[in-house]
């Protein structure tokens, strides 16, 4: 990480105050306070944006958390569609498009590199939600305006309701699970063993074909086990948050469950948040710092292991 990042003992006073209030109101106060008191590395970016990183001892684990927080009205944001051979890494696509920040976005079919969820830009529908995604896809995220300054996150579990639920959006993507809505965490602490038959069958079929990348999980495997996670959301002050939680590096970045991901988003001050594609796809980049997170695909705890993905959140 470039030396533009400043080492600090704690997050800025405003963030600390917000998180301290959260700690007082949450049963797991020790995790909240650990988050507040962590040694955050913070980079001040243009137009009031911040890049933040910390390793935090919480949830009886080590959480490696990267965040970009930026005032939506001062930037242009979009969900970028780059299918097939046009796919790329967040750093590669970010640099190519002249972006300020870039992060992986939605679920996709690994071999074809096309969305496996509903995806619309303008009037053009670019993807449809596969039935095997319904155990986790229960919401939509999009922008009401062409410049991507008005992000909206909504509940929508019915695939036939996408059009009506997003009729006021210029661009929209289905994802999930929803993590935080109107300030409240909306996922259970434990999902339990609610295996989806279609997903189990899909995993078995991929294993027989020699696939090395698991693209389907049972509900319990996905929700309750720790994995790298990606999330996006907003707060009541007009900020958008891009969040990556590293995982699968025992003792350095243990990864988070879905509830733990929601908890972290809540502590950051997000009032609405939704989970995006995680695992080896999780990566967060800024023009000033380079890749902040520790992508998993090269199996090294460094900043080099980005995966090629067909859709990204890109900010200019």
mmCIF file of C-alpha atoms in Angstrom:
data_model
loop_
_atom_site.group_PDB
_atom_site.id
_atom_site.type_symbol
_atom_site.label_atom_id
_atom_site.label_comp_id
_atom_site.label_asym_id
_atom_site.label_seq_id
_atom_site.Cartn_x
_atom_site.Cartn_y
_atom_site.Cartn_z
ATOM 1 C CA UNK A 1 0.000 0.000 0.000
ATOM 2 C CA UNK A 2 1.385 3.381 -0.931
ATOM 3 C CA UNK A 3 2.710 5.728 1.726
ATOM 4 C CA UNK A 4 -0.178 8.130 1.166
ATOM 5 C CA UNK A 5 -2.005 6.156 3.864
ATOM 6 C CA UNK A 6 -1.627 7.770 7.266
ATOM 7 C CA UNK A 7 -1.320 5.616 10.359
ATOM 8 C CA UNK A 8 -3.614 6.678 13.162
ATOM 9 C CA UNK A 9 -4.527 5.241 16.535
ATOM 10 C CA UNK A 10 -8.293 5.560 16.060
ATOM 11 C CA UNK A 11 -10.802 6.637 13.461
ATOM 12 C CA UNK A 12 -11.697 10.331 13.263
ATOM 13 C CA UNK A 13 -13.704 11.768 16.137
ATOM 14 C CA UNK A 14 -16.981 11.832 14.211
ATOM 15 C CA UNK A 15 -16.685 8.166 13.276
ATOM 16 C CA UNK A 16 -15.595 7.251 16.800
ATOM 17 C CA UNK A 17 -18.610 9.010 18.289
ATOM 18 C CA UNK A 18 -20.971 7.187 15.922
ATOM 19 C CA UNK A 19 -19.441 3.807 16.686
ATOM 20 C CA UNK A 20 -19.359 4.443 20.436
ATOM 21 C CA UNK A 21 -23.094 5.053 20.374
ATOM 22 C CA UNK A 22 -23.529 1.814 18.445
ATOM 23 C CA UNK A 23 -21.488 -0.034 21.058
ATOM 24 C CA UNK A 24 -23.694 1.204 23.864
ATOM 25 C CA UNK A 25 -26.817 -0.021 22.085
ATOM 26 C CA UNK A 26 -25.577 -3.441 21.002
ATOM 27 C CA UNK A 27 -25.371 -6.630 23.063
ATOM 28 C CA UNK A 28 -21.925 -7.348 21.649
ATOM 29 C CA UNK A 29 -20.364 -4.168 23.027
ATOM 30 C CA UNK A 30 -16.844 -5.635 23.179
ATOM 31 C CA UNK A 31 -16.805 -6.210 19.412
ATOM 32 C CA UNK A 32 -18.115 -2.710 18.816
ATOM 33 C CA UNK A 33 -15.449 -1.156 21.029
ATOM 34 C CA UNK A 34 -12.728 -3.265 19.409
ATOM 35 C CA UNK A 35 -13.857 -1.860 16.071
ATOM 36 C CA UNK A 36 -13.798 1.719 17.386
ATOM 37 C CA UNK A 37 -10.406 1.401 19.046
ATOM 38 C CA UNK A 38 -8.628 -0.420 16.218
ATOM 39 C CA UNK A 39 -5.509 1.096 14.664
ATOM 40 C CA UNK A 40 -7.006 2.333 11.424
ATOM 41 C CA UNK A 41 -4.932 3.354 8.434
ATOM 42 C CA UNK A 42 -6.709 6.268 6.786
ATOM 43 C CA UNK A 43 -6.027 7.983 3.477
ATOM 44 C CA UNK A 44 -7.695 11.309 2.745
ATOM 45 C CA UNK A 45 -8.782 11.257 -0.895
ATOM 46 C CA UNK A 46 -10.188 13.962 -3.169
ATOM 47 C CA UNK A 47 -13.535 15.675 -2.568
ATOM 48 C CA UNK A 48 -13.983 14.480 0.988
ATOM 49 C CA UNK A 49 -13.562 10.740 0.331
ATOM 50 C CA UNK A 50 -11.649 8.452 2.687
ATOM 51 C CA UNK A 51 -9.992 5.073 2.316
ATOM 52 C CA UNK A 52 -9.680 3.098 5.563
ATOM 53 C CA UNK A 53 -8.135 -0.205 6.544
ATOM 54 C CA UNK A 54 -7.720 -2.104 9.810
ATOM 55 C CA UNK A 55 -7.206 -5.566 11.228
ATOM 56 C CA UNK A 56 -9.637 -5.883 14.127
ATOM 57 C CA UNK A 57 -9.840 -8.591 16.794
ATOM 58 C CA UNK A 58 -13.598 -9.149 16.960
ATOM 59 C CA UNK A 59 -16.057 -12.068 16.816
ATOM 60 C CA UNK A 60 -13.255 -14.202 18.346
ATOM 61 C CA UNK A 61 -11.422 -13.820 15.048
ATOM 62 C CA UNK A 62 -9.262 -11.414 13.069
ATOM 63 C CA UNK A 63 -11.239 -9.231 10.683
ATOM 64 C CA UNK A 64 -9.347 -7.491 7.862
ATOM 65 C CA UNK A 65 -11.588 -4.613 6.762
ATOM 66 C CA UNK A 66 -11.200 -2.173 3.870
ATOM 67 C CA UNK A 67 -13.575 0.738 3.327
ATOM 68 C CA UNK A 68 -13.997 3.620 0.927
ATOM 69 C CA UNK A 69 -16.468 6.252 2.122
ATOM 70 C CA UNK A 70 -17.352 9.090 -0.212
ATOM 71 C CA UNK A 71 -19.971 11.859 -0.538
ATOM 72 C CA UNK A 72 -22.206 10.677 -3.365
ATOM 73 C CA UNK A 73 -23.001 14.180 -4.658
ATOM 74 C CA UNK A 74 -19.330 14.884 -5.425
ATOM 75 C CA UNK A 75 -18.735 11.791 -7.565
ATOM 76 C CA UNK A 76 -20.263 9.848 -10.428
ATOM 77 C CA UNK A 77 -20.980 6.196 -9.614
ATOM 78 C CA UNK A 78 -22.096 3.333 -11.834
ATOM 79 C CA UNK A 79 -22.559 -0.407 -11.878
ATOM 80 C CA UNK A 80 -20.370 -1.282 -14.842
ATOM 81 C CA UNK A 81 -21.208 -4.238 -17.099
ATOM 82 C CA UNK A 82 -18.075 -5.939 -18.525
ATOM 83 C CA UNK A 83 -19.088 -9.466 -19.624
ATOM 84 C CA UNK A 84 -17.019 -12.201 -21.230
ATOM 85 C CA UNK A 85 -13.727 -11.101 -22.722
ATOM 86 C CA UNK A 86 -14.274 -7.497 -21.616
ATOM 87 C CA UNK A 87 -14.187 -8.499 -17.926
ATOM 88 C CA UNK A 88 -11.326 -7.296 -15.763
ATOM 89 C CA UNK A 89 -10.032 -6.700 -12.263
ATOM 90 C CA UNK A 90 -11.089 -3.690 -10.186
ATOM 91 C CA UNK A 91 -7.623 -2.146 -10.473
ATOM 92 C CA UNK A 92 -7.421 -2.867 -14.194
ATOM 93 C CA UNK A 93 -10.881 -1.564 -15.062
ATOM 94 C CA UNK A 94 -10.483 1.322 -12.628
ATOM 95 C CA UNK A 95 -7.254 2.447 -14.244
ATOM 96 C CA UNK A 96 -8.585 1.903 -17.756
ATOM 97 C CA UNK A 97 -11.713 4.017 -17.190
ATOM 98 C CA UNK A 98 -10.002 6.788 -15.232
ATOM 99 C CA UNK A 99 -11.971 5.961 -12.089
ATOM 100 C CA UNK A 100 -11.206 7.120 -8.557
ATOM 101 C CA UNK A 101 -12.424 3.910 -6.893
ATOM 102 C CA UNK A 102 -13.512 0.466 -8.076
ATOM 103 C CA UNK A 103 -14.853 -2.677 -6.398
ATOM 104 C CA UNK A 104 -16.263 -5.986 -7.577
ATOM 105 C CA UNK A 105 -20.060 -6.071 -7.679
ATOM 106 C CA UNK A 106 -22.625 -8.798 -8.392
ATOM 107 C CA UNK A 107 -22.856 -12.565 -8.623
ATOM 108 C CA UNK A 108 -21.914 -14.102 -11.960
ATOM 109 C CA UNK A 109 -21.486 -17.334 -13.905
ATOM 110 C CA UNK A 110 -17.773 -18.026 -13.563
ATOM 111 C CA UNK A 111 -17.145 -19.762 -16.890
ATOM 112 C CA UNK A 112 -19.141 -17.388 -19.084
ATOM 113 C CA UNK A 113 -18.376 -14.263 -17.012
ATOM 114 C CA UNK A 114 -21.911 -12.982 -17.277
ATOM 115 C CA UNK A 115 -24.277 -11.904 -14.470
ATOM 116 C CA UNK A 116 -26.231 -14.642 -12.704
ATOM 117 C CA UNK A 117 -28.627 -12.026 -11.321
ATOM 118 C CA UNK A 118 -31.035 -9.434 -12.706
ATOM 119 C CA UNK A 119 -29.056 -6.528 -14.154
ATOM 120 C CA UNK A 120 -30.486 -3.555 -16.037
ATOM 121 C CA UNK A 121 -28.912 -0.384 -17.398
ATOM 122 C CA UNK A 122 -31.447 2.047 -18.804
ATOM 123 C CA UNK A 123 -34.044 -0.082 -20.570
ATOM 124 C CA UNK A 124 -31.608 -2.862 -21.482
ATOM 125 C CA UNK A 125 -31.806 -5.991 -19.316
ATOM 126 C CA UNK A 126 -28.328 -7.524 -19.201
ATOM 127 C CA UNK A 127 -28.864 -10.388 -16.775
ATOM 128 C CA UNK A 128 -31.506 -12.540 -15.105
ATOM 129 C CA UNK A 129 -31.568 -14.093 -11.647
ATOM 130 C CA UNK A 130 -30.817 -17.793 -11.819
ATOM 131 C CA UNK A 131 -33.075 -19.941 -9.569
ATOM 132 C CA UNK A 132 -30.004 -21.219 -7.723
ATOM 133 C CA UNK A 133 -29.289 -17.667 -6.498
ATOM 134 C CA UNK A 134 -32.590 -17.223 -4.671
ATOM 135 C CA UNK A 135 -31.311 -18.559 -1.338
ATOM 136 C CA UNK A 136 -29.268 -15.361 -0.989
ATOM 137 C CA UNK A 137 -30.616 -12.801 -3.479
ATOM 138 C CA UNK A 138 -33.436 -10.897 -1.795
ATOM 139 C CA UNK A 139 -32.841 -7.279 -2.748
ATOM 140 C CA UNK A 140 -31.905 -4.763 -5.402
ATOM 141 C CA UNK A 141 -29.397 -1.935 -5.481
ATOM 142 C CA UNK A 142 -29.340 0.822 -8.062
ATOM 143 C CA UNK A 143 -29.297 4.499 -8.885
ATOM 144 C CA UNK A 144 -32.222 6.826 -9.466
ATOM 145 C CA UNK A 145 -30.148 9.228 -11.575
ATOM 146 C CA UNK A 146 -27.821 8.838 -14.527
ATOM 147 C CA UNK A 147 -24.832 10.175 -12.565
ATOM 148 C CA UNK A 148 -25.230 7.610 -9.807
ATOM 149 C CA UNK A 149 -25.576 10.074 -6.956
ATOM 150 C CA UNK A 150 -28.828 8.677 -5.569
ATOM 151 C CA UNK A 151 -28.243 5.071 -4.531
ATOM 152 C CA UNK A 152 -31.267 3.028 -3.489
ATOM 153 C CA UNK A 153 -31.335 -0.359 -1.746
ATOM 154 C CA UNK A 154 -34.648 -2.215 -1.522
ATOM 155 C CA UNK A 155 -36.084 -5.561 -0.553
ATOM 156 C CA UNK A 156 -37.255 -7.579 -3.567
ATOM 157 C CA UNK A 157 -37.299 -11.356 -3.313
ATOM 158 C CA UNK A 158 -39.777 -11.948 -6.155
ATOM 159 C CA UNK A 159 -37.998 -12.121 -9.516
ATOM 160 C CA UNK A 160 -41.234 -11.114 -11.250
ATOM 161 C CA UNK A 161 -41.307 -7.867 -9.261
ATOM 162 C CA UNK A 162 -37.950 -6.474 -10.363
ATOM 163 C CA UNK A 163 -39.463 -4.192 -12.984
ATOM 164 C CA UNK A 164 -42.013 -2.613 -10.658
ATOM 165 C CA UNK A 165 -39.587 -2.394 -7.713
ATOM 166 C CA UNK A 166 -36.974 -0.593 -9.819
ATOM 167 C CA UNK A 167 -39.159 1.511 -12.131
ATOM 168 C CA UNK A 168 -37.693 4.738 -10.722
ATOM 169 C CA UNK A 169 -34.078 3.570 -11.180
ATOM 170 C CA UNK A 170 -31.819 4.322 -14.143
ATOM 171 C CA UNK A 171 -29.708 1.246 -13.388
ATOM 172 C CA UNK A 172 -30.282 -1.671 -11.050
ATOM 173 C CA UNK A 173 -28.807 -5.010 -10.003
ATOM 174 C CA UNK A 174 -30.266 -7.780 -7.866
ATOM 175 C CA UNK A 175 -28.113 -9.006 -5.004
ATOM 176 C CA UNK A 176 -28.241 -10.032 -1.388
ATOM 177 C CA UNK A 177 -28.792 -10.831 1.241
ATOM 178 C CA UNK A 178 -29.914 -7.456 2.506
ATOM 179 C CA UNK A 179 -27.776 -6.553 5.515
ATOM 180 C CA UNK A 180 -29.096 -3.284 6.935
ATOM 181 C CA UNK A 181 -32.350 -1.454 6.162
ATOM 182 C CA UNK A 182 -33.412 1.850 7.701
ATOM 183 C CA UNK A 183 -30.707 1.499 10.333
ATOM 184 C CA UNK A 184 -31.534 -2.048 11.460
ATOM 185 C CA UNK A 185 -29.643 -5.293 10.841
ATOM 186 C CA UNK A 186 -32.055 -7.547 8.932
ATOM 187 C CA UNK A 187 -30.237 -10.906 8.798
ATOM 188 C CA UNK A 188 -30.299 -13.551 11.568
ATOM 189 C CA UNK A 189 -27.283 -14.293 13.720
ATOM 190 C CA UNK A 190 -27.400 -17.879 12.413
ATOM 191 C CA UNK A 191 -29.229 -19.088 9.332
ATOM 192 C CA UNK A 192 -29.098 -22.756 10.295
ATOM 193 C CA UNK A 193 -29.040 -25.783 8.049
ATOM 194 C CA UNK A 194 -31.506 -24.804 5.320
ATOM 195 C CA UNK A 195 -29.867 -26.483 2.360
ATOM 196 C CA UNK A 196 -31.180 -25.609 -1.072
ATOM 197 C CA UNK A 197 -31.483 -28.721 -3.219
ATOM 198 C CA UNK A 198 -30.697 -26.916 -6.468
ATOM 199 C CA UNK A 199 -27.482 -25.524 -5.025
ATOM 200 C CA UNK A 200 -26.350 -28.873 -3.653
ATOM 201 C CA UNK A 201 -26.947 -30.425 -7.086
ATOM 202 C CA UNK A 202 -25.042 -27.596 -8.764
ATOM 203 C CA UNK A 203 -22.064 -28.065 -6.438
ATOM 204 C CA UNK A 204 -21.969 -31.803 -7.133
ATOM 205 C CA UNK A 205 -22.132 -31.236 -10.890
ATOM 206 C CA UNK A 206 -19.292 -28.715 -10.781
ATOM 207 C CA UNK A 207 -17.153 -31.057 -8.684
ATOM 208 C CA UNK A 208 -17.604 -33.846 -11.257
ATOM 209 C CA UNK A 209 -16.472 -31.449 -13.987
ATOM 210 C CA UNK A 210 -13.316 -30.654 -12.038
ATOM 211 C CA UNK A 211 -14.263 -27.106 -11.104
ATOM 212 C CA UNK A 212 -11.823 -25.480 -8.680
ATOM 213 C CA UNK A 213 -14.055 -22.493 -7.934
ATOM 214 C CA UNK A 214 -17.170 -23.177 -5.886
ATOM 215 C CA UNK A 215 -20.010 -20.995 -7.118
ATOM 216 C CA UNK A 216 -22.883 -22.498 -5.130
ATOM 217 C CA UNK A 217 -23.401 -23.057 -1.424
ATOM 218 C CA UNK A 218 -26.048 -24.383 0.905
ATOM 219 C CA UNK A 219 -27.674 -21.655 2.962
ATOM 220 C CA UNK A 220 -25.762 -22.601 6.111
ATOM 221 C CA UNK A 221 -22.431 -22.711 4.274
ATOM 222 C CA UNK A 222 -23.000 -19.301 2.752
ATOM 223 C CA UNK A 223 -24.588 -17.477 5.698
ATOM 224 C CA UNK A 224 -22.936 -19.013 8.744
ATOM 225 C CA UNK A 225 -19.391 -19.807 7.657
ATOM 226 C CA UNK A 226 -16.722 -17.153 7.352
ATOM 227 C CA UNK A 227 -15.789 -16.045 3.856
ATOM 228 C CA UNK A 228 -14.388 -12.935 2.165
ATOM 229 C CA UNK A 229 -17.307 -10.502 1.760
ATOM 230 C CA UNK A 230 -18.170 -7.448 -0.312
ATOM 231 C CA UNK A 231 -20.904 -4.948 0.573
ATOM 232 C CA UNK A 232 -22.186 -1.560 -0.521
ATOM 233 C CA UNK A 233 -24.456 0.884 1.242
ATOM 234 C CA UNK A 234 -25.367 4.401 2.280
ATOM 235 C CA UNK A 235 -25.883 6.531 5.369
ATOM 236 C CA UNK A 236 -28.272 9.352 6.221
ATOM 237 C CA UNK A 237 -25.622 11.993 5.460
ATOM 238 C CA UNK A 238 -25.390 11.256 1.747
ATOM 239 C CA UNK A 239 -22.326 9.027 1.787
ATOM 240 C CA UNK A 240 -21.797 5.789 -0.105
ATOM 241 C CA UNK A 241 -19.638 3.026 1.371
ATOM 242 C CA UNK A 242 -17.664 0.363 -0.494
ATOM 243 C CA UNK A 243 -16.651 -2.416 1.897
ATOM 244 C CA UNK A 244 -14.483 -5.511 1.545
ATOM 245 C CA UNK A 245 -13.798 -7.958 4.367
ATOM 246 C CA UNK A 246 -10.870 -10.246 3.553
ATOM 247 C CA UNK A 247 -11.034 -13.937 4.355
ATOM 248 C CA UNK A 248 -9.531 -17.425 4.188
ATOM 249 C CA UNK A 249 -6.216 -16.266 5.704
ATOM 250 C CA UNK A 250 -6.313 -17.835 9.153
ATOM 251 C CA UNK A 251 -5.061 -15.493 11.863
ATOM 252 C CA UNK A 252 -4.674 -12.574 9.454
ATOM 253 C CA UNK A 253 -8.097 -12.331 7.838
ATOM 254 C CA UNK A 254 -10.527 -14.995 9.010
ATOM 255 C CA UNK A 255 -13.485 -13.737 6.981
ATOM 256 C CA UNK A 256 -16.995 -12.948 8.205
ATOM 257 C CA UNK A 257 -20.386 -14.580 8.362
ATOM 258 C CA UNK A 258 -23.296 -12.722 6.798
ATOM 259 C CA UNK A 259 -24.454 -11.479 10.196
ATOM 260 C CA UNK A 260 -20.923 -10.318 11.053
ATOM 261 C CA UNK A 261 -20.790 -8.488 7.725
ATOM 262 C CA UNK A 262 -24.054 -6.741 8.563
ATOM 263 C CA UNK A 263 -22.732 -5.907 12.038
ATOM 264 C CA UNK A 264 -19.630 -4.272 10.555
ATOM 265 C CA UNK A 265 -21.728 -2.266 8.086
ATOM 266 C CA UNK A 266 -23.932 -1.131 10.969
ATOM 267 C CA UNK A 267 -20.896 -0.046 13.004
ATOM 268 C CA UNK A 268 -19.623 1.979 10.055
ATOM 269 C CA UNK A 269 -22.805 4.026 10.235
ATOM 270 C CA UNK A 270 -24.555 2.598 7.203
ATOM 271 C CA UNK A 271 -28.348 2.827 7.361
ATOM 272 C CA UNK A 272 -28.883 0.696 4.243
ATOM 273 C CA UNK A 273 -26.506 -2.006 3.044
ATOM 274 C CA UNK A 274 -26.567 -5.057 0.812
ATOM 275 C CA UNK A 275 -24.182 -7.958 0.335
ATOM 276 C CA UNK A 276 -22.519 -8.366 -3.074
ATOM 277 C CA UNK A 277 -20.407 -11.143 -4.574
ATOM 278 C CA UNK A 278 -17.696 -12.203 -2.130
ATOM 279 C CA UNK A 279 -15.170 -15.002 -1.942
ATOM 280 C CA UNK A 280 -12.284 -14.713 -4.352
ATOM 281 C CA UNK A 281 -14.031 -11.868 -6.173
ATOM 282 C CA UNK A 282 -13.736 -9.452 -3.222
ATOM 283 C CA UNK A 283 -11.350 -6.580 -4.009
ATOM 284 C CA UNK A 284 -11.306 -2.813 -3.385
ATOM 285 C CA UNK A 285 -9.083 -0.351 -5.256
ATOM 286 C CA UNK A 286 -8.526 3.400 -5.284
ATOM 287 C CA UNK A 287 -6.462 5.509 -7.663
ATOM 288 C CA UNK A 288 -4.450 6.982 -4.791
ATOM 289 C CA UNK A 289 -3.719 3.867 -2.735
ATOM 290 C CA UNK A 290 -3.897 1.002 -5.182
ATOM 291 C CA UNK A 291 -5.613 -2.183 -3.994
ATOM 292 C CA UNK A 292 -6.461 -1.714 -0.318
ATOM 293 C CA UNK A 293 -7.846 -5.181 0.388
ATOM 294 C CA UNK A 294 -6.116 -8.555 0.254
ATOM 295 C CA UNK A 295 -7.767 -10.449 -2.635
ATOM 296 C CA UNK A 296 -7.775 -14.206 -2.287
ATOM 297 C CA UNK A 297 -7.178 -15.599 -5.758
ATOM 298 C CA UNK A 298 -3.379 -15.892 -5.445
ATOM 299 C CA UNK A 299 -3.715 -17.361 -1.918
ATOM 300 C CA UNK A 300 -1.229 -14.822 -0.536
ATOM 301 C CA UNK A 301 -1.997 -12.154 2.039
ATOM 302 C CA UNK A 302 -0.980 -9.326 -0.249
ATOM 303 C CA UNK A 303 -2.655 -6.945 -2.696
ATOM 304 C CA UNK A 304 -1.988 -8.898 -5.891
ATOM 305 C CA UNK A 305 -4.665 -11.611 -5.988
ATOM 306 C CA UNK A 306 -7.542 -9.891 -7.795
ATOM 307 C CA UNK A 307 -10.027 -11.963 -9.772
ATOM 308 C CA UNK A 308 -11.342 -11.004 -13.196
ATOM 309 C CA UNK A 309 -15.018 -10.068 -12.799
ATOM 310 C CA UNK A 310 -17.748 -9.040 -15.281
ATOM 311 C CA UNK A 311 -19.432 -6.321 -13.234
ATOM 312 C CA UNK A 312 -18.054 -3.698 -10.909
ATOM 313 C CA UNK A 313 -19.000 -0.595 -8.973
ATOM 314 C CA UNK A 314 -16.881 2.160 -10.485
ATOM 315 C CA UNK A 315 -16.672 5.713 -9.128
ATOM 316 C CA UNK A 316 -15.314 8.754 -11.029
#
